[in-house]
Amino acid sequence: MDADRFNELPSHVWPAHARRQEDGVVTIAGVPLPEIVEEYGSPAFVIDEADFRSRCRSMAEAFGGPGNVHYAAKAFLTRAVARWVDEEGLSLDVASENELRIALAAGFPAGRIAAHGNNKSEGFLRLCVDGGVGHVVLDSFQEIERLARAAADAGAIQPVLVRVKPGIEAHTHEFIATAHEDQKFGFSLASGSALRAARLVLESPHLRLVGLHCHVGSQVFDAEGFSLAAERVLGLLGELLRECGPRHPEGPEGLARQLSTLDLGGGYGIAYLDEESPLDVAAVAADLLAKVRGHAEELGLPAPTVTVEPGRAIAGPSTVTVYTVGTVKDVHVEDDRLRRYLSVDGGMSDNIRPALYGARYEARVVSRFVDGAPVDSRVVGSHCESGDILIDSARLPDDIGAGDLLAIPATGAYCYAMSSRYNAFGRPPVIAVSSGKASVMLRRETVEDLLALEQD
């Protein structure tokens, strides 16, 4: 990458309101990033509120309304984020009891919350029932029993979806592919366990099956996988209607009205690098909705309402992480070739994805213009691990030095959510920016926070 290009901020990777000013300083929503570091320190996550909200609205428009879109809270959740999602009219997916408690603490309407997880505890399920959660996504036969018992104890009827593994091999990392057979989520379509699970739910007086769910994976760019998954899950829906419809109190038509939801999950890929292109969600949505209608018609079924669960595609591009460069070291690699190591004041504690998934990122200096010659470089963190690498290989300008501010974009999803306190690093602050103002969404963790957990 040449120096001129290194001063650019690719619009498909950076937040919508990121700008480089005449002095080389980068602002987001009118707030200079060096000012944020001066006030709140580094590293720091900076989230563009208007960008986040705009992505919520774009998803709602693509899929026929905000009621058809569930923001996946596991990507990044705070009370403020829950309120943004609520104000944009979207629903919310939670994947743990504490995520549910955060959403409820924010005043998010429980009826617009869906609960996920492969190992939901009795307490989590009872909170779902008692709190009036919109629906629970069932993931195992034991969970069917647990939830039915919790609903019976509460004298309630809990709406549910059955999560189906449609056997689609998503083109993504093995750890984030979720629709093939040999993984922990859902009921297998091929083995017949999904059909057995749906039968059990329909027979339960305290559970109400309102539809089926599947999820092909995360960071998916092959849009055909969504359509194929929909076709297979619709086949199961047709089988249910044929087998169980005649026994339904309102007949097959009544059961069809009851099984009105087809949740196809999320996983829409975003761009982390300049040369990547994000999945065109609007085009995928139009094609997917048309194919679902077509598949349903071929099977003689009423077309279900398609719901989706984007997380990364909303939160990811809205945020950057700003670091301060510290030590710069030239390391001999081979044949007298050198690689420049740029050490920053964060690392795998605030972004584990490169170490965990081999995720790739790029970076920009945001405190000034750069004009150095490109050299082989590696951006590394400050942790006591040789694998603490944020950017494994890049051609970066050779005038980057100690004190420069280096920002990595597209860090809004899964970075803070998966952060740790390794080497007793406190988690960075999350600073929300909007209309020229910055506010603390989450403050920086301090050593006092760590010590406060100890019991003398």
Coordinates of C-alpha atoms in Angstrom, one line a residue:
M1 CA 0.0 0.0 0.0
D2 CA 1.5 3.4 -1.0
A3 CA 1.5 6.3 1.4
D4 CA -1.3 8.2 -0.5
R5 CA -3.6 5.2 -0.4
F6 CA -2.7 4.8 3.3
N7 CA -4.2 8.2 4.0
E8 CA -7.5 7.2 2.5
L9 CA -10.4 5.8 4.6
P10 CA -12.3 3.2 2.5
S11 CA -16.0 4.1 2.9
H12 CA -17.1 0.4 2.8
V13 CA -14.8 -0.4 5.7
W14 CA -14.9 2.7 7.9
P15 CA -17.9 4.2 9.7
A16 CA -20.1 6.3 7.5
H17 CA -19.1 9.5 9.2
A18 CA -15.3 9.1 9.3
R19 CA -13.4 11.9 7.6
R20 CA -9.8 13.0 7.3
Q21 CA -9.4 16.7 7.8
E22 CA -6.9 19.1 6.1
D23 CA -4.4 18.6 8.9
G24 CA -4.5 14.8 8.5
V25 CA -6.5 14.2 11.7
V26 CA -9.4 11.8 11.4
T27 CA -12.8 12.6 12.8
I28 CA -15.8 10.4 13.3
A29 CA -19.2 12.2 13.5
G30 CA -17.2 15.4 13.8
V31 CA -15.2 14.3 16.8
P32 CA -11.4 14.2 16.3
L33 CA -10.0 10.8 17.4
P34 CA -6.9 12.4 19.0
E35 CA -9.2 14.4 21.2
I36 CA -10.9 11.2 22.3
V37 CA -7.5 9.6 23.2
E38 CA -6.4 12.8 25.0
E39 CA -9.5 12.7 27.2
Y40 CA -10.2 8.9 27.6
G41 CA -6.8 7.3 26.8
S42 CA -6.0 4.5 24.4
P43 CA -6.9 1.9 23.4
A44 CA -10.5 3.0 22.9
F45 CA -13.4 1.8 20.9
V46 CA -15.2 4.6 19.1
I47 CA -18.8 3.9 17.8
D48 CA -20.6 6.0 15.3
E49 CA -24.2 6.1 16.6
A50 CA -25.7 7.4 13.4
D51 CA -24.0 4.8 11.4
F52 CA -25.3 2.0 13.7
R53 CA -28.8 3.3 13.5
S54 CA -28.6 3.7 9.8
R55 CA -27.7 0.1 9.4
C56 CA -30.7 -0.9 11.5
R57 CA -32.9 1.0 9.2
S58 CA -31.3 -0.4 6.1
M59 CA -31.9 -4.0 7.4
A60 CA -35.5 -3.2 8.2
E61 CA -36.1 -1.8 4.7
A62 CA -34.5 -4.8 3.1
F63 CA -36.5 -7.4 5.0
G64 CA -39.9 -5.7 4.9
G65 CA -40.0 -3.9 8.2
P66 CA -38.2 -3.6 11.6
G67 CA -40.4 -6.3 13.1
N68 CA -38.7 -8.8 10.8
V69 CA -35.1 -8.0 12.0
H70 CA -33.6 -9.1 15.3
Y71 CA -30.3 -7.5 16.3
A72 CA -28.0 -10.2 17.5
A73 CA -26.9 -8.9 20.9
K74 CA -23.9 -11.2 21.1
A75 CA -22.1 -9.0 18.6
F76 CA -22.1 -6.1 21.1
L77 CA -24.6 -5.1 23.7
T78 CA -24.9 -2.4 26.3
R79 CA -28.0 -0.7 27.7
A80 CA -27.5 2.2 25.3
V81 CA -27.2 -0.2 22.3
A82 CA -30.4 -1.9 23.4
R83 CA -32.1 1.4 23.5
W84 CA -30.9 2.3 20.0
V85 CA -32.2 -1.0 18.7
D86 CA -35.5 -0.4 20.5
E87 CA -35.9 3.1 19.1
E88 CA -35.3 1.9 15.6
G89 CA -38.1 -0.6 16.1
L90 CA -36.0 -3.8 15.7
S91 CA -36.3 -6.9 17.9
L92 CA -33.4 -8.4 19.8
D93 CA -31.7 -11.8 20.1
V94 CA -29.9 -12.7 23.3
A95 CA -27.7 -15.7 23.8
S96 CA -27.3 -15.8 27.6
E97 CA -29.1 -14.9 30.8
N98 CA -27.0 -11.9 31.4
E99 CA -27.6 -10.5 27.9
L100 CA -31.3 -10.9 28.6
R101 CA -30.9 -9.1 31.9
I102 CA -29.0 -6.2 30.3
A103 CA -31.8 -5.9 27.7
L104 CA -34.5 -5.9 30.3
A105 CA -32.5 -3.4 32.4
A106 CA -32.5 -1.1 29.4
G107 CA -36.3 -1.3 29.2
F108 CA -36.3 -3.3 26.0
P109 CA -39.8 -4.8 25.4
A110 CA -39.5 -8.5 26.4
G111 CA -42.1 -9.5 23.8
R112 CA -39.6 -8.4 21.1
I113 CA -36.7 -10.6 22.5
A114 CA -35.7 -14.1 21.3
A115 CA -33.5 -16.3 23.5
H116 CA -30.8 -18.4 22.0
G117 CA -28.2 -20.9 23.4
N118 CA -27.3 -24.6 23.3
N119 CA -27.2 -25.0 27.1
K120 CA -29.7 -22.7 28.6
S121 CA -30.0 -23.1 32.4
E122 CA -33.2 -23.6 34.3
G123 CA -32.8 -20.1 35.7
F124 CA -32.3 -18.6 32.2
L125 CA -35.4 -20.5 30.9
R126 CA -37.5 -19.4 33.9
L127 CA -36.5 -15.8 33.4
C128 CA -37.6 -16.1 29.8
V129 CA -41.0 -17.4 30.8
D130 CA -41.5 -15.1 33.7
G131 CA -40.2 -12.1 31.8
G132 CA -42.5 -12.6 28.8
V133 CA -39.8 -13.2 26.2
G134 CA -41.3 -13.3 22.7
H135 CA -39.9 -16.7 21.9
V136 CA -37.3 -19.2 22.9
V137 CA -35.2 -20.9 20.2
L138 CA -35.1 -24.6 21.2
D139 CA -31.8 -26.4 20.8
S140 CA -32.1 -29.8 22.4
F141 CA -34.6 -32.4 23.6
Q142 CA -33.6 -31.7 27.3
E143 CA -34.3 -28.1 26.7
I144 CA -37.8 -28.9 25.5
E145 CA -38.4 -30.7 28.8
R146 CA -36.9 -27.9 30.9
L147 CA -38.8 -25.1 29.2
A148 CA -42.1 -27.0 29.3
R149 CA -41.6 -27.6 33.0
A150 CA -40.8 -23.9 33.6
A151 CA -43.9 -22.8 31.6
A152 CA -46.1 -25.3 33.4
D153 CA -44.8 -24.0 36.8
A154 CA -45.7 -20.4 35.7
G155 CA -49.0 -21.4 34.3
A156 CA -47.9 -20.0 30.9
I157 CA -47.7 -21.0 27.3
Q158 CA -44.3 -20.1 25.9
P159 CA -43.9 -19.4 22.2
V160 CA -40.9 -21.2 20.6
L161 CA -39.0 -21.9 17.4
V162 CA -37.1 -25.1 16.8
R163 CA -33.6 -24.6 15.5
V164 CA -32.8 -26.8 12.5
K165 CA -29.5 -27.9 11.1
P166 CA -30.2 -27.9 7.4
G167 CA -26.8 -29.4 6.4
I168 CA -25.5 -26.4 4.5
E169 CA -21.7 -26.0 4.6
A170 CA -21.2 -22.3 4.8
H171 CA -18.0 -20.9 3.3
T172 CA -16.5 -19.5 6.5
H173 CA -14.2 -20.5 9.4
E174 CA -15.1 -23.9 10.9
F175 CA -15.7 -22.3 14.3
I176 CA -18.3 -20.0 13.0
A177 CA -20.1 -22.3 10.6
T178 CA -23.3 -23.4 12.3
A179 CA -25.5 -25.3 9.8
H180 CA -23.5 -28.5 9.1
E181 CA -24.1 -31.7 11.0
D182 CA -21.0 -32.0 13.2
Q183 CA -21.4 -29.1 15.6
K184 CA -23.3 -28.3 18.8
F185 CA -26.3 -26.2 17.6
G186 CA -29.8 -27.3 16.8
F187 CA -31.6 -30.4 15.6
S188 CA -30.5 -32.4 12.5
L189 CA -32.8 -32.3 9.5
A190 CA -31.1 -35.3 7.9
S191 CA -31.4 -37.6 11.0
G192 CA -35.1 -36.7 11.6
S193 CA -34.4 -35.2 15.0
A194 CA -35.8 -31.8 13.9
L195 CA -39.1 -33.4 13.0
R196 CA -39.2 -35.3 16.3
A197 CA -38.5 -32.1 18.2
A198 CA -41.3 -30.2 16.4
R199 CA -43.7 -33.1 17.1
L200 CA -42.9 -33.0 20.8
V201 CA -43.4 -29.2 21.0
L202 CA -46.7 -29.4 19.2
E203 CA -47.9 -32.1 21.7
S204 CA -46.9 -29.9 24.7
P205 CA -49.7 -28.0 26.4
H206 CA -47.3 -25.4 27.7
L207 CA -45.2 -24.7 24.5
R208 CA -46.5 -23.1 21.3
L209 CA -44.5 -23.7 18.1
V210 CA -44.6 -20.6 16.0
G211 CA -42.0 -21.4 13.4
L212 CA -38.6 -22.8 12.5
H213 CA -35.1 -21.4 12.8
C214 CA -31.8 -22.0 11.1
H215 CA -28.4 -20.3 10.8
V216 CA -25.8 -21.2 8.2
G217 CA -22.9 -19.4 9.8
S218 CA -21.1 -16.1 10.3
Q219 CA -19.2 -13.8 7.9
V220 CA -20.9 -15.5 5.0
F221 CA -20.5 -14.2 1.4
D222 CA -22.1 -17.1 -0.5
A223 CA -25.7 -15.9 -0.6
E224 CA -26.9 -19.1 -2.2
G225 CA -26.5 -20.9 1.1
F226 CA -29.3 -18.8 2.7
S227 CA -31.7 -19.8 -0.1
L228 CA -30.8 -23.5 0.0
A229 CA -31.3 -23.5 3.8
A230 CA -34.7 -21.9 3.4
E231 CA -35.7 -24.5 0.9
R232 CA -34.8 -27.4 3.2
V233 CA -36.4 -25.9 6.3
L234 CA -39.6 -25.2 4.3
G235 CA -39.6 -28.8 3.3
L236 CA -39.7 -29.7 7.1
L237 CA -42.5 -27.2 7.5
G238 CA -44.5 -28.9 4.8
E239 CA -43.9 -32.3 6.4
L240 CA -45.2 -30.9 9.7
L241 CA -48.3 -29.5 8.2
R242 CA -49.1 -32.7 6.4
E243 CA -48.6 -34.9 9.4
C244 CA -49.8 -32.8 12.3
G245 CA -52.2 -30.4 10.5
P246 CA -55.2 -32.8 10.6
R247 CA -54.9 -33.2 14.4
H248 CA -54.6 -29.4 15.0
P249 CA -57.7 -27.9 16.6
E250 CA -58.1 -25.5 13.7
G251 CA -57.0 -28.0 11.0
P252 CA -54.1 -27.6 8.6
E253 CA -54.9 -24.0 7.9
G254 CA -54.8 -23.2 11.5
L255 CA -51.5 -24.9 12.0
A256 CA -50.1 -23.0 8.9
R257 CA -51.2 -19.7 10.5
Q258 CA -49.5 -20.8 13.8
L259 CA -46.2 -21.8 12.1
S260 CA -45.9 -18.4 10.4
T261 CA -42.2 -17.6 11.1
L262 CA -39.1 -18.8 9.2
D263 CA -36.1 -17.4 10.9
L264 CA -33.0 -17.6 8.7
G265 CA -30.5 -16.2 11.1
G266 CA -27.8 -13.7 10.2
G267 CA -24.2 -14.1 9.2
Y268 CA -24.0 -11.4 6.5
G269 CA -20.4 -10.7 5.7
I270 CA -18.8 -7.3 6.1
A271 CA -15.6 -5.8 4.6
Y272 CA -12.6 -5.7 7.0
L273 CA -10.1 -4.9 4.2
D274 CA -10.1 -2.3 1.4
E275 CA -10.1 -5.1 -1.3
E276 CA -13.1 -6.9 0.2
S277 CA -16.7 -6.1 -0.6
P278 CA -19.5 -6.5 2.0
L279 CA -22.4 -8.7 1.2
D280 CA -25.1 -6.7 -0.7
V281 CA -27.8 -7.3 1.9
A282 CA -30.6 -5.5 0.0
A283 CA -30.0 -7.6 -3.1
V284 CA -29.7 -10.8 -1.0
A285 CA -32.9 -10.0 0.8
A286 CA -34.9 -9.3 -2.3
D287 CA -33.7 -12.6 -3.9
L288 CA -34.2 -14.6 -0.7
L289 CA -37.7 -13.3 -0.1
A290 CA -38.7 -14.1 -3.7
K291 CA -37.2 -17.6 -3.4
V292 CA -39.0 -18.3 -0.1
R293 CA -42.3 -17.3 -1.7
G294 CA -41.4 -19.5 -4.7
H295 CA -40.4 -22.5 -2.6
A296 CA -43.5 -22.2 -0.5
E297 CA -45.7 -22.1 -3.6
E298 CA -44.1 -25.2 -5.0
L299 CA -44.7 -27.0 -1.8
G300 CA -48.3 -25.8 -1.6
L301 CA -47.6 -23.8 1.6
P302 CA -48.5 -20.3 2.6
A303 CA -45.4 -18.1 2.5
P304 CA -44.1 -17.6 6.0
T305 CA -42.8 -14.4 7.4
V306 CA -39.0 -14.4 7.0
T307 CA -37.1 -13.0 10.0
V308 CA -33.3 -12.4 10.2
E309 CA -30.7 -11.9 12.9
P310 CA -27.9 -9.5 11.8
G311 CA -25.4 -8.5 14.4
R312 CA -22.0 -8.0 12.8
A313 CA -23.5 -6.3 9.7
I314 CA -25.0 -3.6 12.0
A315 CA -22.4 -3.2 14.7
G316 CA -19.1 -4.2 12.9
P317 CA -18.6 -1.3 10.5
S318 CA -19.8 1.4 13.0
T319 CA -16.8 1.1 15.3
V320 CA -13.0 1.7 15.2
T321 CA -10.4 0.9 17.8
V322 CA -7.8 3.6 18.4
Y323 CA -4.3 2.6 19.7
T324 CA -1.1 4.5 20.5
V325 CA 2.0 3.2 18.8
G326 CA 4.8 2.4 21.3
T327 CA 7.9 0.3 20.4
V328 CA 8.9 0.1 16.8
K329 CA 11.4 -2.8 16.1
D330 CA 12.9 -4.1 12.9
V331 CA 13.3 -7.9 13.0
H332 CA 15.4 -10.1 10.7
V333 CA 13.1 -12.6 8.9
E334 CA 15.2 -14.4 6.3
D335 CA 17.8 -13.7 3.6
D336 CA 18.6 -10.4 5.4
R337 CA 15.0 -9.3 4.9
L338 CA 13.5 -7.2 7.7
R339 CA 10.0 -6.9 9.0
R340 CA 9.0 -3.9 11.0
Y341 CA 7.0 -4.7 14.2
L342 CA 4.7 -1.9 15.4
S343 CA 3.6 -2.5 19.0
V344 CA 0.4 -0.9 20.2
D345 CA -1.0 -0.5 23.7
G346 CA -3.8 -3.1 23.3
G347 CA -3.9 -6.4 21.5
M348 CA -5.5 -9.7 21.9
S349 CA -7.3 -8.6 25.1
D350 CA -9.4 -6.2 23.1
N351 CA -9.4 -8.1 19.8
I352 CA -9.0 -11.9 20.0
R353 CA -10.4 -12.5 16.5
P354 CA -7.0 -12.6 14.6
A355 CA -5.6 -15.2 17.1
L356 CA -8.9 -17.2 17.3
Y357 CA -10.1 -17.1 13.7
G358 CA -7.2 -15.8 11.6
A359 CA -9.3 -12.7 11.1
R360 CA -7.6 -10.0 8.9
Y361 CA -7.7 -6.3 9.5
E362 CA -6.0 -3.1 8.2
A363 CA -5.1 0.1 10.0
R364 CA -4.6 3.8 9.4
V365 CA -2.7 6.5 11.2
V366 CA -5.4 8.9 12.4
S367 CA -3.4 11.6 14.1
R368 CA -1.7 13.0 10.9
F369 CA -0.9 12.4 7.3
V370 CA 1.8 9.8 6.5
D371 CA 4.2 9.9 3.5
G372 CA 6.8 7.2 4.2
A373 CA 7.8 4.4 1.9
P374 CA 5.9 1.2 2.4
V375 CA 7.8 -1.6 4.3
D376 CA 6.9 -5.1 5.4
S377 CA 5.1 -4.6 8.7
R378 CA 3.3 -6.5 11.5
V379 CA 1.0 -4.8 14.0
V380 CA 1.3 -6.5 17.4
G381 CA -0.1 -6.0 20.8
S382 CA 1.5 -5.6 24.2
H383 CA 0.6 -9.0 25.7
C384 CA 3.1 -11.7 26.7
E385 CA 2.2 -13.9 23.8
S386 CA 4.0 -14.3 20.5
G387 CA 0.6 -14.9 18.9
D388 CA -0.6 -11.4 20.0
I389 CA -0.9 -10.2 16.5
L390 CA -3.5 -7.8 15.2
I391 CA -2.3 -7.4 11.6
D392 CA 0.0 -10.2 10.5
S393 CA 1.3 -8.9 7.3
A394 CA 1.0 -5.5 5.7
R395 CA 3.0 -2.9 3.7
L396 CA 2.9 0.2 6.0
P397 CA 4.6 3.5 5.7
D398 CA 8.0 3.6 7.3
D399 CA 7.4 7.0 9.0
I400 CA 5.0 5.5 11.5
G401 CA 6.6 5.9 14.9
A402 CA 6.1 6.0 18.7
G403 CA 3.2 8.3 19.7
D404 CA 1.3 8.0 16.4
L405 CA -2.4 7.0 16.8
L406 CA -3.3 3.9 14.8
A407 CA -6.9 3.0 14.3
I408 CA -8.3 -0.4 13.1
P409 CA -11.8 -0.2 11.6
A410 CA -14.7 -2.7 11.6
T411 CA -14.1 -3.7 15.3
G412 CA -17.7 -3.1 16.5
A413 CA -18.7 -6.8 16.5
Y414 CA -17.3 -9.4 18.8
C415 CA -14.2 -7.4 19.8
Y416 CA -15.4 -5.9 23.0
A417 CA -17.9 -8.8 23.5
M418 CA -15.0 -11.3 23.4
S419 CA -12.5 -9.1 25.3
S420 CA -10.5 -10.3 28.3
R421 CA -8.4 -9.1 31.1
Y422 CA -5.3 -11.0 30.0
N423 CA -2.1 -9.7 31.6
A424 CA -4.5 -7.7 33.9
F425 CA -5.3 -5.3 31.1
G426 CA -8.6 -3.5 31.9
R427 CA -11.1 -3.5 29.1
P428 CA -11.0 -0.3 27.0
P429 CA -13.7 2.3 27.1
V430 CA -16.4 2.5 24.5
I431 CA -17.0 6.1 23.4
A432 CA -20.1 6.9 21.4
V433 CA -19.9 9.8 19.0
S434 CA -22.8 11.7 17.4
S435 CA -23.2 15.2 15.9
G436 CA -19.8 16.5 17.1
K437 CA -20.1 15.1 20.7
A438 CA -18.5 12.2 22.4
S439 CA -20.0 10.4 25.4
V440 CA -18.8 7.4 27.4
M441 CA -20.9 4.3 26.8
L442 CA -18.6 2.1 28.8
R443 CA -15.8 3.4 31.0
R444 CA -12.3 2.0 31.0
E445 CA -11.7 -0.8 33.5
T446 CA -9.0 0.0 36.1
V447 CA -6.8 -2.0 38.4
E448 CA -9.2 -1.0 41.2
D449 CA -11.9 -2.9 39.3
L450 CA -9.8 -6.0 39.2
L451 CA -8.8 -5.7 42.9
A452 CA -12.5 -5.2 43.9
L453 CA -13.3 -8.7 42.9
E454 CA -10.8 -10.2 45.4
Q455 CA -12.1 -11.4 48.7
D456 CA -9.6 -10.8 51.5

